[in-house]
Tab-separated table of C-alpha atoms in Angstrom:
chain	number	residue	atom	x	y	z
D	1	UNK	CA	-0.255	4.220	-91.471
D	2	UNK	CA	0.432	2.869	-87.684
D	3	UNK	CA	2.440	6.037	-86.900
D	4	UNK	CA	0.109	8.336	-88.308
D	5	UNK	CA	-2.511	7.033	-85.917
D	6	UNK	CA	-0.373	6.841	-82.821
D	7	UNK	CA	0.093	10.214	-83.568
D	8	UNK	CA	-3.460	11.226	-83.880
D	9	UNK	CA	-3.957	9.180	-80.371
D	10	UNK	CA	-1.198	11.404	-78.438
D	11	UNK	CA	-2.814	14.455	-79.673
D	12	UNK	CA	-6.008	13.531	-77.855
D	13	UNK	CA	-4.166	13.320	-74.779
D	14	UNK	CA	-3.596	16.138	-72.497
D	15	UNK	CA	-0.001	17.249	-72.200
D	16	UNK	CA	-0.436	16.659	-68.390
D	17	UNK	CA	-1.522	12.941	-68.503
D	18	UNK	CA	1.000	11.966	-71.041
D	19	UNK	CA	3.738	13.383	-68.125
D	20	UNK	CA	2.143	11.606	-65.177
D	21	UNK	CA	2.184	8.067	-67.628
D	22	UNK	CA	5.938	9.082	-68.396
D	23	UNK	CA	6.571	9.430	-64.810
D	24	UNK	CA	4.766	6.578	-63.271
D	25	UNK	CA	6.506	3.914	-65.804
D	26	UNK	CA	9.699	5.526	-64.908
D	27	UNK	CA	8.954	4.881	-61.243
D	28	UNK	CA	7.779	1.544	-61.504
D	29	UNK	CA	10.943	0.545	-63.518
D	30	UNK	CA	12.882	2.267	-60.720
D	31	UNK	CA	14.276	0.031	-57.971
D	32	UNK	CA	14.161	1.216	-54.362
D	33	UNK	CA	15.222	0.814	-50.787
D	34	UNK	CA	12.255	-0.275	-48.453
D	35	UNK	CA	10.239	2.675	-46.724
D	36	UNK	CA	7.857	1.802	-43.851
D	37	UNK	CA	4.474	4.284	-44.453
D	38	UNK	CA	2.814	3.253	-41.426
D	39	UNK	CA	5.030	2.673	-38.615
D	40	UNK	CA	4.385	0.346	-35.800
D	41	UNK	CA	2.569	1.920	-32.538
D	42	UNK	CA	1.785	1.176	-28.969
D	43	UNK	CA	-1.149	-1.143	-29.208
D	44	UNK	CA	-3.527	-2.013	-26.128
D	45	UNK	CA	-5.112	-5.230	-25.798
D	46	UNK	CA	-7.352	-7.018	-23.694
D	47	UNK	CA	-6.359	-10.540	-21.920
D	48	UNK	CA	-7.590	-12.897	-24.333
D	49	UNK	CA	-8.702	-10.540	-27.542
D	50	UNK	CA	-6.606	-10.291	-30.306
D	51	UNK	CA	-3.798	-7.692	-31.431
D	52	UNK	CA	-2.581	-6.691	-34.630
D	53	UNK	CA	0.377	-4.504	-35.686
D	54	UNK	CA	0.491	-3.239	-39.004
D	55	UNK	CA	3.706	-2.620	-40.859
D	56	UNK	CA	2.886	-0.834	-44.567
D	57	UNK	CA	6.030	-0.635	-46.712
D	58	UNK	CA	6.533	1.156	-49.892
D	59	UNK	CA	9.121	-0.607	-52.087
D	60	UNK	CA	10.661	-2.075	-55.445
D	61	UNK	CA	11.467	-4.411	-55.393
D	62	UNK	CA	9.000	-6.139	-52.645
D	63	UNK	CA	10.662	-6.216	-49.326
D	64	UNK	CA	11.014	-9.259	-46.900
D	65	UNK	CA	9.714	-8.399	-43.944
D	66	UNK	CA	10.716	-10.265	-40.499
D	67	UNK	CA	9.109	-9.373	-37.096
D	68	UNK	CA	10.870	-9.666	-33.694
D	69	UNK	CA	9.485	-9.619	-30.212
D	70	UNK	CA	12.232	-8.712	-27.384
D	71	UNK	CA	14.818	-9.083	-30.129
D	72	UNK	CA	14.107	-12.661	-30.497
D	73	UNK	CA	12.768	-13.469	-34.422
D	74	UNK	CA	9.040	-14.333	-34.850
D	75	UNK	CA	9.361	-17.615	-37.166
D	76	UNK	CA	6.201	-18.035	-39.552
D	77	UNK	CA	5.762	-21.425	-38.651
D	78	UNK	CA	5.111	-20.291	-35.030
D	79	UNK	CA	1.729	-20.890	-33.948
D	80	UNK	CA	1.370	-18.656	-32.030
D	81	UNK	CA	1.464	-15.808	-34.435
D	82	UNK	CA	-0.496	-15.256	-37.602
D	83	UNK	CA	1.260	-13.020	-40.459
D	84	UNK	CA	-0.703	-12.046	-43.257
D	85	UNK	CA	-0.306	-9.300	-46.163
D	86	UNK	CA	3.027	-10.253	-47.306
D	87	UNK	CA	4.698	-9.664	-44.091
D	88	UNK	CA	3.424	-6.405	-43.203
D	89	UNK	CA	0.282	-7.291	-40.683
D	90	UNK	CA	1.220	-9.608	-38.015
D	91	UNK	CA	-1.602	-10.463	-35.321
D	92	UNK	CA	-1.313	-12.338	-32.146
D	93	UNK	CA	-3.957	-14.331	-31.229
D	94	UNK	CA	-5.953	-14.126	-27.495
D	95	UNK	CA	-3.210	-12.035	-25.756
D	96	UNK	CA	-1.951	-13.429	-22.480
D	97	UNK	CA	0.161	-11.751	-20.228
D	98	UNK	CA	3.575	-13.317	-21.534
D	99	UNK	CA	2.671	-11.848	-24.883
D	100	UNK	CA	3.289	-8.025	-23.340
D	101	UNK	CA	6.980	-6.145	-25.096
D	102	UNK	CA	8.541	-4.211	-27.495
D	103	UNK	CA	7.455	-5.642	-31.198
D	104	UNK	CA	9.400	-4.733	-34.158
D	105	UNK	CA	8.779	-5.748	-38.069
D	106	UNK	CA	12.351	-4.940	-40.180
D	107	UNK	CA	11.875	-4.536	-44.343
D	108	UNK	CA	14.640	-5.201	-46.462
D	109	UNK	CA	14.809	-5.705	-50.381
D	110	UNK	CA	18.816	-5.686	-50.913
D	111	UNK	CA	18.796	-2.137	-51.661
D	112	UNK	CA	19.915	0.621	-49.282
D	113	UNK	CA	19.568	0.564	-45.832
D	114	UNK	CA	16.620	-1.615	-44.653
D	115	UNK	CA	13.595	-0.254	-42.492
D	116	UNK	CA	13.056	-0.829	-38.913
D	117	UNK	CA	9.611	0.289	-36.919
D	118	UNK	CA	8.826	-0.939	-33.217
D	119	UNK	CA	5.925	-0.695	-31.079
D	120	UNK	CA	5.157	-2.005	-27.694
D	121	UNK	CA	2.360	-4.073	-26.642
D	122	UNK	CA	0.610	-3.391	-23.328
D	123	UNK	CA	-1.610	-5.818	-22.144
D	124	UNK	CA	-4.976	-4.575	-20.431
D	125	UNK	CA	-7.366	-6.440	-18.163
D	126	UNK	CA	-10.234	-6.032	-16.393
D	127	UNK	CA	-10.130	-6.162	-13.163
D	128	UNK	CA	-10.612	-9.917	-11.173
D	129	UNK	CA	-10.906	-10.446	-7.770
D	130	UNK	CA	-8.798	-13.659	-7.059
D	131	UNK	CA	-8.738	-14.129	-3.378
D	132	UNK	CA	-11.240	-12.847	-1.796
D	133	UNK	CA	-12.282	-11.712	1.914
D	134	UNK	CA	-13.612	-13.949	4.326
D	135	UNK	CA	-15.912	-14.327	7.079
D	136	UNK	CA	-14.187	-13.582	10.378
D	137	UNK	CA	-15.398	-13.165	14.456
D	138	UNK	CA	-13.412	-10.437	16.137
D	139	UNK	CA	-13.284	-9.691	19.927
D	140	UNK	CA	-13.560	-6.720	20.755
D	141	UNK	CA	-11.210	-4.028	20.580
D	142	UNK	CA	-9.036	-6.645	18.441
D	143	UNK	CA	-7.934	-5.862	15.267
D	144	UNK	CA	-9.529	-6.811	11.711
D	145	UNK	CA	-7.758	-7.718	8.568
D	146	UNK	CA	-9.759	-8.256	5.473
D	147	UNK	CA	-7.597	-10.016	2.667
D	148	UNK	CA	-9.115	-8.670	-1.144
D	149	UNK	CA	-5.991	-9.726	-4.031
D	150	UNK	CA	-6.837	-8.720	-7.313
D	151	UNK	CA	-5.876	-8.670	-10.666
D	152	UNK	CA	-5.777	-6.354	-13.553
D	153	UNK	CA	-3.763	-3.971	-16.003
D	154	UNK	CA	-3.559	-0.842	-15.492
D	155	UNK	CA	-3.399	-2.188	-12.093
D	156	UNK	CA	-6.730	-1.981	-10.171
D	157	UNK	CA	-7.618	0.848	-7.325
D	158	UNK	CA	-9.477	-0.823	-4.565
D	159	UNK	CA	-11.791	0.697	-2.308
D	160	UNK	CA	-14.007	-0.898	0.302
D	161	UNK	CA	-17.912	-1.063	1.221
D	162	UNK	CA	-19.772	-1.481	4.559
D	163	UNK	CA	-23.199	-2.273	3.369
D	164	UNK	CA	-23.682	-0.421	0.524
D	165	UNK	CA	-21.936	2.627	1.988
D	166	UNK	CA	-18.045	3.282	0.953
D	167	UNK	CA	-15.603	3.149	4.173
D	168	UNK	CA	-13.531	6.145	4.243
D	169	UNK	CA	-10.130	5.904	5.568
D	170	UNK	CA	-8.983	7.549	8.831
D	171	UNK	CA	-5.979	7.121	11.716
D	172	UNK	CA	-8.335	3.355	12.615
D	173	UNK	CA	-9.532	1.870	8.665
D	174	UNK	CA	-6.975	1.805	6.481
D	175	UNK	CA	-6.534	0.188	2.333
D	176	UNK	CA	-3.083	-1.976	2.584
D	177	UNK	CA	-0.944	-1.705	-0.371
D	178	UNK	CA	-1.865	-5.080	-1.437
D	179	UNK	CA	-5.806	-3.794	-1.206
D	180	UNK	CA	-7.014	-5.354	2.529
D	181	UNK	CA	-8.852	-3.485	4.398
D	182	UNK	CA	-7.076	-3.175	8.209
D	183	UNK	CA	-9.129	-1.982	11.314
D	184	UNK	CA	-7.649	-1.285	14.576
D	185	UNK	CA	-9.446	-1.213	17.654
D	186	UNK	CA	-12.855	-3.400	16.338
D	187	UNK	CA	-16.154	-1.542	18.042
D	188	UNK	CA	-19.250	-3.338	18.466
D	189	UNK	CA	-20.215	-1.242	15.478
D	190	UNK	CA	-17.428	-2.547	13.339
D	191	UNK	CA	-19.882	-5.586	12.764
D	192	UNK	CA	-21.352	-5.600	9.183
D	193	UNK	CA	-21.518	-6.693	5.682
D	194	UNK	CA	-18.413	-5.975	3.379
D	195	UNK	CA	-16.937	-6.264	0.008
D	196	UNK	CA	-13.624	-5.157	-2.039
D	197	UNK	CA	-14.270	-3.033	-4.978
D	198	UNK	CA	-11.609	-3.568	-7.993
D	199	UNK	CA	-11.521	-0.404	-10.551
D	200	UNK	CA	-9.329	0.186	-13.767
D	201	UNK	CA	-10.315	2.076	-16.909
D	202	UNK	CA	-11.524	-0.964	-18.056
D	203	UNK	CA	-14.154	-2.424	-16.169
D	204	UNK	CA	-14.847	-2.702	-11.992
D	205	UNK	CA	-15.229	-6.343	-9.926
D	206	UNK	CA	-16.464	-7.053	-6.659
D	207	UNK	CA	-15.467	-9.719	-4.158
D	208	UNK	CA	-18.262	-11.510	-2.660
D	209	UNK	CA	-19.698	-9.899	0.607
D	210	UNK	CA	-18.546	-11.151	3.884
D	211	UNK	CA	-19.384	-10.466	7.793
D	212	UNK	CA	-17.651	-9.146	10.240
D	213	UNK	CA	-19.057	-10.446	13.711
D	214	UNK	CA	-18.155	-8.710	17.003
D	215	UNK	CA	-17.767	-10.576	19.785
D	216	UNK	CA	-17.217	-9.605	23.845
D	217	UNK	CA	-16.272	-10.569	27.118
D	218	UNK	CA	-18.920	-10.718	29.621
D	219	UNK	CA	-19.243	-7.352	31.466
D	220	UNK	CA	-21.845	-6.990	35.031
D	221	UNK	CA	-24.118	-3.976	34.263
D	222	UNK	CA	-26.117	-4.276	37.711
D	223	UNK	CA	-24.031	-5.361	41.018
D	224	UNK	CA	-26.085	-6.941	43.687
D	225	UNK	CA	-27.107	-4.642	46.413
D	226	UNK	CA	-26.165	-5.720	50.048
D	227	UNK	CA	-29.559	-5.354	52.335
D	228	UNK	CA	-29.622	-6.001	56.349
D	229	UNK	CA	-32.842	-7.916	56.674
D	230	UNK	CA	-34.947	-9.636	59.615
D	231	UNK	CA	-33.632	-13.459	59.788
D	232	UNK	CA	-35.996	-15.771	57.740
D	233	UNK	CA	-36.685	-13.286	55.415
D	234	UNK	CA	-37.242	-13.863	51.840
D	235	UNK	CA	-34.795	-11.313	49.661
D	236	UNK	CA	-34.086	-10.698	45.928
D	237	UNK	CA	-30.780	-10.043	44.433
D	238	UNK	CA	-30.700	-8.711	40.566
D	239	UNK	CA	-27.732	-8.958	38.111
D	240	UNK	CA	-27.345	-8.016	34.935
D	241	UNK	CA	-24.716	-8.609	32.862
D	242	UNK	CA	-24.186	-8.036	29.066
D	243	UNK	CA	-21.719	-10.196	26.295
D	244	UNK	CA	-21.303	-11.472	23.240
D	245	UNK	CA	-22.019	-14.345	23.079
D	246	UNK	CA	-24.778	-13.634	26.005
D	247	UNK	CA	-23.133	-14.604	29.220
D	248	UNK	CA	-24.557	-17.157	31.425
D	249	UNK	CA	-24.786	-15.969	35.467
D	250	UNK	CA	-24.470	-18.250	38.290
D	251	UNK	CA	-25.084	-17.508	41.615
D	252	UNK	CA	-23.025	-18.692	44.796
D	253	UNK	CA	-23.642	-18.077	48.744
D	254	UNK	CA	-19.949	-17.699	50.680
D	255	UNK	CA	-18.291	-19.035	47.426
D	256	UNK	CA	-20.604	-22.233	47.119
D	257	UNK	CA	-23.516	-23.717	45.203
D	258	UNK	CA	-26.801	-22.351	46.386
D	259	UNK	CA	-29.513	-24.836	47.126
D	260	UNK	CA	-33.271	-24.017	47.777
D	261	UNK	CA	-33.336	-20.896	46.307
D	262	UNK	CA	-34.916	-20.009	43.063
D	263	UNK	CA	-33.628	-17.572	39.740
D	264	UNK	CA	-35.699	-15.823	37.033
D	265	UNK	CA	-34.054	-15.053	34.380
D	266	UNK	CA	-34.690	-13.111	31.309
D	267	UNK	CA	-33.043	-11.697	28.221
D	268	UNK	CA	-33.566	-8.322	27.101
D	269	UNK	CA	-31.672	-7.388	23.574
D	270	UNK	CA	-27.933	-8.772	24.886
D	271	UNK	CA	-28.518	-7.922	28.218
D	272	UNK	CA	-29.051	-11.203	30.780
D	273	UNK	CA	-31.413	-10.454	34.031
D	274	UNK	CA	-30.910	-12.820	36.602
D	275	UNK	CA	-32.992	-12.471	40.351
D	276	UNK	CA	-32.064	-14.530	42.845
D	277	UNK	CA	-35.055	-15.386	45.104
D	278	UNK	CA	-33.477	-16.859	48.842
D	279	UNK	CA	-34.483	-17.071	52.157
D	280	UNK	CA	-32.331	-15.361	54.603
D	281	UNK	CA	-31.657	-17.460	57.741
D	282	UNK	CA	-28.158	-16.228	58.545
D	283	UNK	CA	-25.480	-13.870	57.280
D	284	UNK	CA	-23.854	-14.155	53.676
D	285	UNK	CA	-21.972	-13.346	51.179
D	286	UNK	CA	-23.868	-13.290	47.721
D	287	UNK	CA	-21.784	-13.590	44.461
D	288	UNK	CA	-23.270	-13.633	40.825
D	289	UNK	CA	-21.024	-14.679	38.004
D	290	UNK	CA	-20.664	-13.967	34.837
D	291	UNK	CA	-19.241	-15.592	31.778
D	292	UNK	CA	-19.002	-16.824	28.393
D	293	UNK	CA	-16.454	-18.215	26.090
D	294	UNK	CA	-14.033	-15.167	25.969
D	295	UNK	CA	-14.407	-14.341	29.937
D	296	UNK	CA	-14.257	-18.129	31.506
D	297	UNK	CA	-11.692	-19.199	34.510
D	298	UNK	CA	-9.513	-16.491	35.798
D	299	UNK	CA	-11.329	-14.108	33.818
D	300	UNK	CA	-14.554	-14.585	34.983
D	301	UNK	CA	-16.242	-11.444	35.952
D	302	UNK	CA	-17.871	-11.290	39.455
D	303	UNK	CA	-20.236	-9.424	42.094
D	304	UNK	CA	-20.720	-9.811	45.897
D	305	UNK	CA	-23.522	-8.331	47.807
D	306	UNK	CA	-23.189	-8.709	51.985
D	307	UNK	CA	-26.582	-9.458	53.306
D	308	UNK	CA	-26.249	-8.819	57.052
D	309	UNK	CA	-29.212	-10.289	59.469
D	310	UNK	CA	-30.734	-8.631	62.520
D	311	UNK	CA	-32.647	-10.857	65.261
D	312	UNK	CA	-36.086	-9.368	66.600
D	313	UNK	CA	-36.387	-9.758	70.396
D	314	UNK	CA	-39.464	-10.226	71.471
D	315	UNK	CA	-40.999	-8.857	75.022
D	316	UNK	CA	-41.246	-11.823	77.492
């Protein structure tokens, strides 16, 4: 009676699903060596997200799977890896830069040969500025350097801005290696805002902005003119002079302090104006000075009028 209906079952089933059962028990009875379906691949990973390499293996029976990073074993009691799925996904937890290297995950089950796959991990970052520029006061025709160090992986491309405006390079500006910014030969329009610009495929940083201030010697615009005049007269001498910072002008009569005379001074833009208001009683030399903290002592800048006297005779 049993085989009569077992009978009657088969005959309900198709001819091709009674193969496929045949052939699946027959496989699953079958022992195997390990086969990795989904090999390992290069896998990019932020600093501090997480990264997972998967390792799928086909097998009978199940395979042991080990991983190894730089051919050094990965132990599961290490901490600092998590390995799930019997083996085959192992993840490493907020990726630091020691973490970068050639991961591999090995399955063997005693039978045949057993199955290797290896993948590299490449760490990527944003980029970070981490030392950034400075304030700095350059004399003229001196020469800037503007440190900017940064961080970041594919390694960052820096580039430089003067306001908001990007500083092209030429034979004066130049981009270091390292990423500062170099300028030869400071002019007074040199002086400015600026800030490092960081760029990867990731992301772009900027350092905070700093100024460049450009400083001078002082320099005489106007000389002192030299004037013949009648004895007793009343004369006035004008010199201008020009710095950064703003020069201060003295005057002296044959190389000394002047006394009873008067000076006006005024400032227009970074120009000084000094008059010198004296009465003329007798033949002198007339020197204005200039100077301020870059053009002091032997490099004080100076100006000498001659003021010559003539005597009127009068008729008797």
């Amino acid at each position: 009676m049993q085989l009569s209906l077992n009978m009657k079952l088969l005959e309900n089933i198709p001819v091709l699903q009674i193969f496929l059962l045949l052939h699946l028990s027959l496989i699953s009875g079958v022992q195997r060596a390990p086969k990795i379906t989904t090999l390992l691949e290069t896998v990019d990973a932020l600093l501090d997200h997480n990264a997972t390499f998967i390792c799928e293996v086909d097998s009978h029976p199940l395979a042991d799977i080990t991983w190894m990073r730089n051919n050094y074993p990965i132990r599961h009691y290490d901490s600092r890896y998590i390995i799930r799925e019997n083996g085959q996904m192992l993840i490493i937890p907020n990726v630091k830069d020691t973490d970068s290297g050639e991961y591999c995950c090995t399955a063997n089950n005693g039978i045949g040969e057993p199955a290797k796959s290896c993948g590299a991990l490449q760490l990527k970052m944003k980029p970070q500025i981490k030392r950034h520029p400075t304030n700095v006061t350059l004399l003229l025709e001196s020469k800037a350097v503007l440190p900017c160090v940064s961080l970041g992986y594919p390694k960052p491309e820096i580039s430089w801005l003067k306001g908001d405006e990007l500083i092209k390079v030429d034979s004066r500006i130049s981009i270091l290696e390292f990423g500062a910014l170099k300028i030869h030969n400071i002019r007074k329009e040199d002086a400015g805002q600026y800030r490092c610009v960081a760029r990867n495929s990731f992301g772009i940083a900027y350092s905070k902005p700093v100024t460049i201030e450009v400083q001078a010697p002082a320099k005489i615009l106007k000389v002192p003119k030299e004037r013949k005049v009648q004895i007793g007269t009343e004369v006035a001498l004008e010199c201008n002079a020009t710095g950064n910072p703003v020069p201060s002008i003295t005057w002296l009569e044959n190389g000394n302090t002047i006394t009873g005379a008067s000076v006006e001074e005024t400032l227009v833009g970074e120009v000084i104006v000094s008059i010198l208001h004296v009465v003329v009683n007798k033949p002198a030399l007339y020197t204005c000075q200039a100077t301020n903290q870059h053009s002091g002592g032997a490099n004080t800048v100076k100006a000498t009028a001659k003021i010559t006297v003539s005597v009127r005779f009068f008729e008797a």
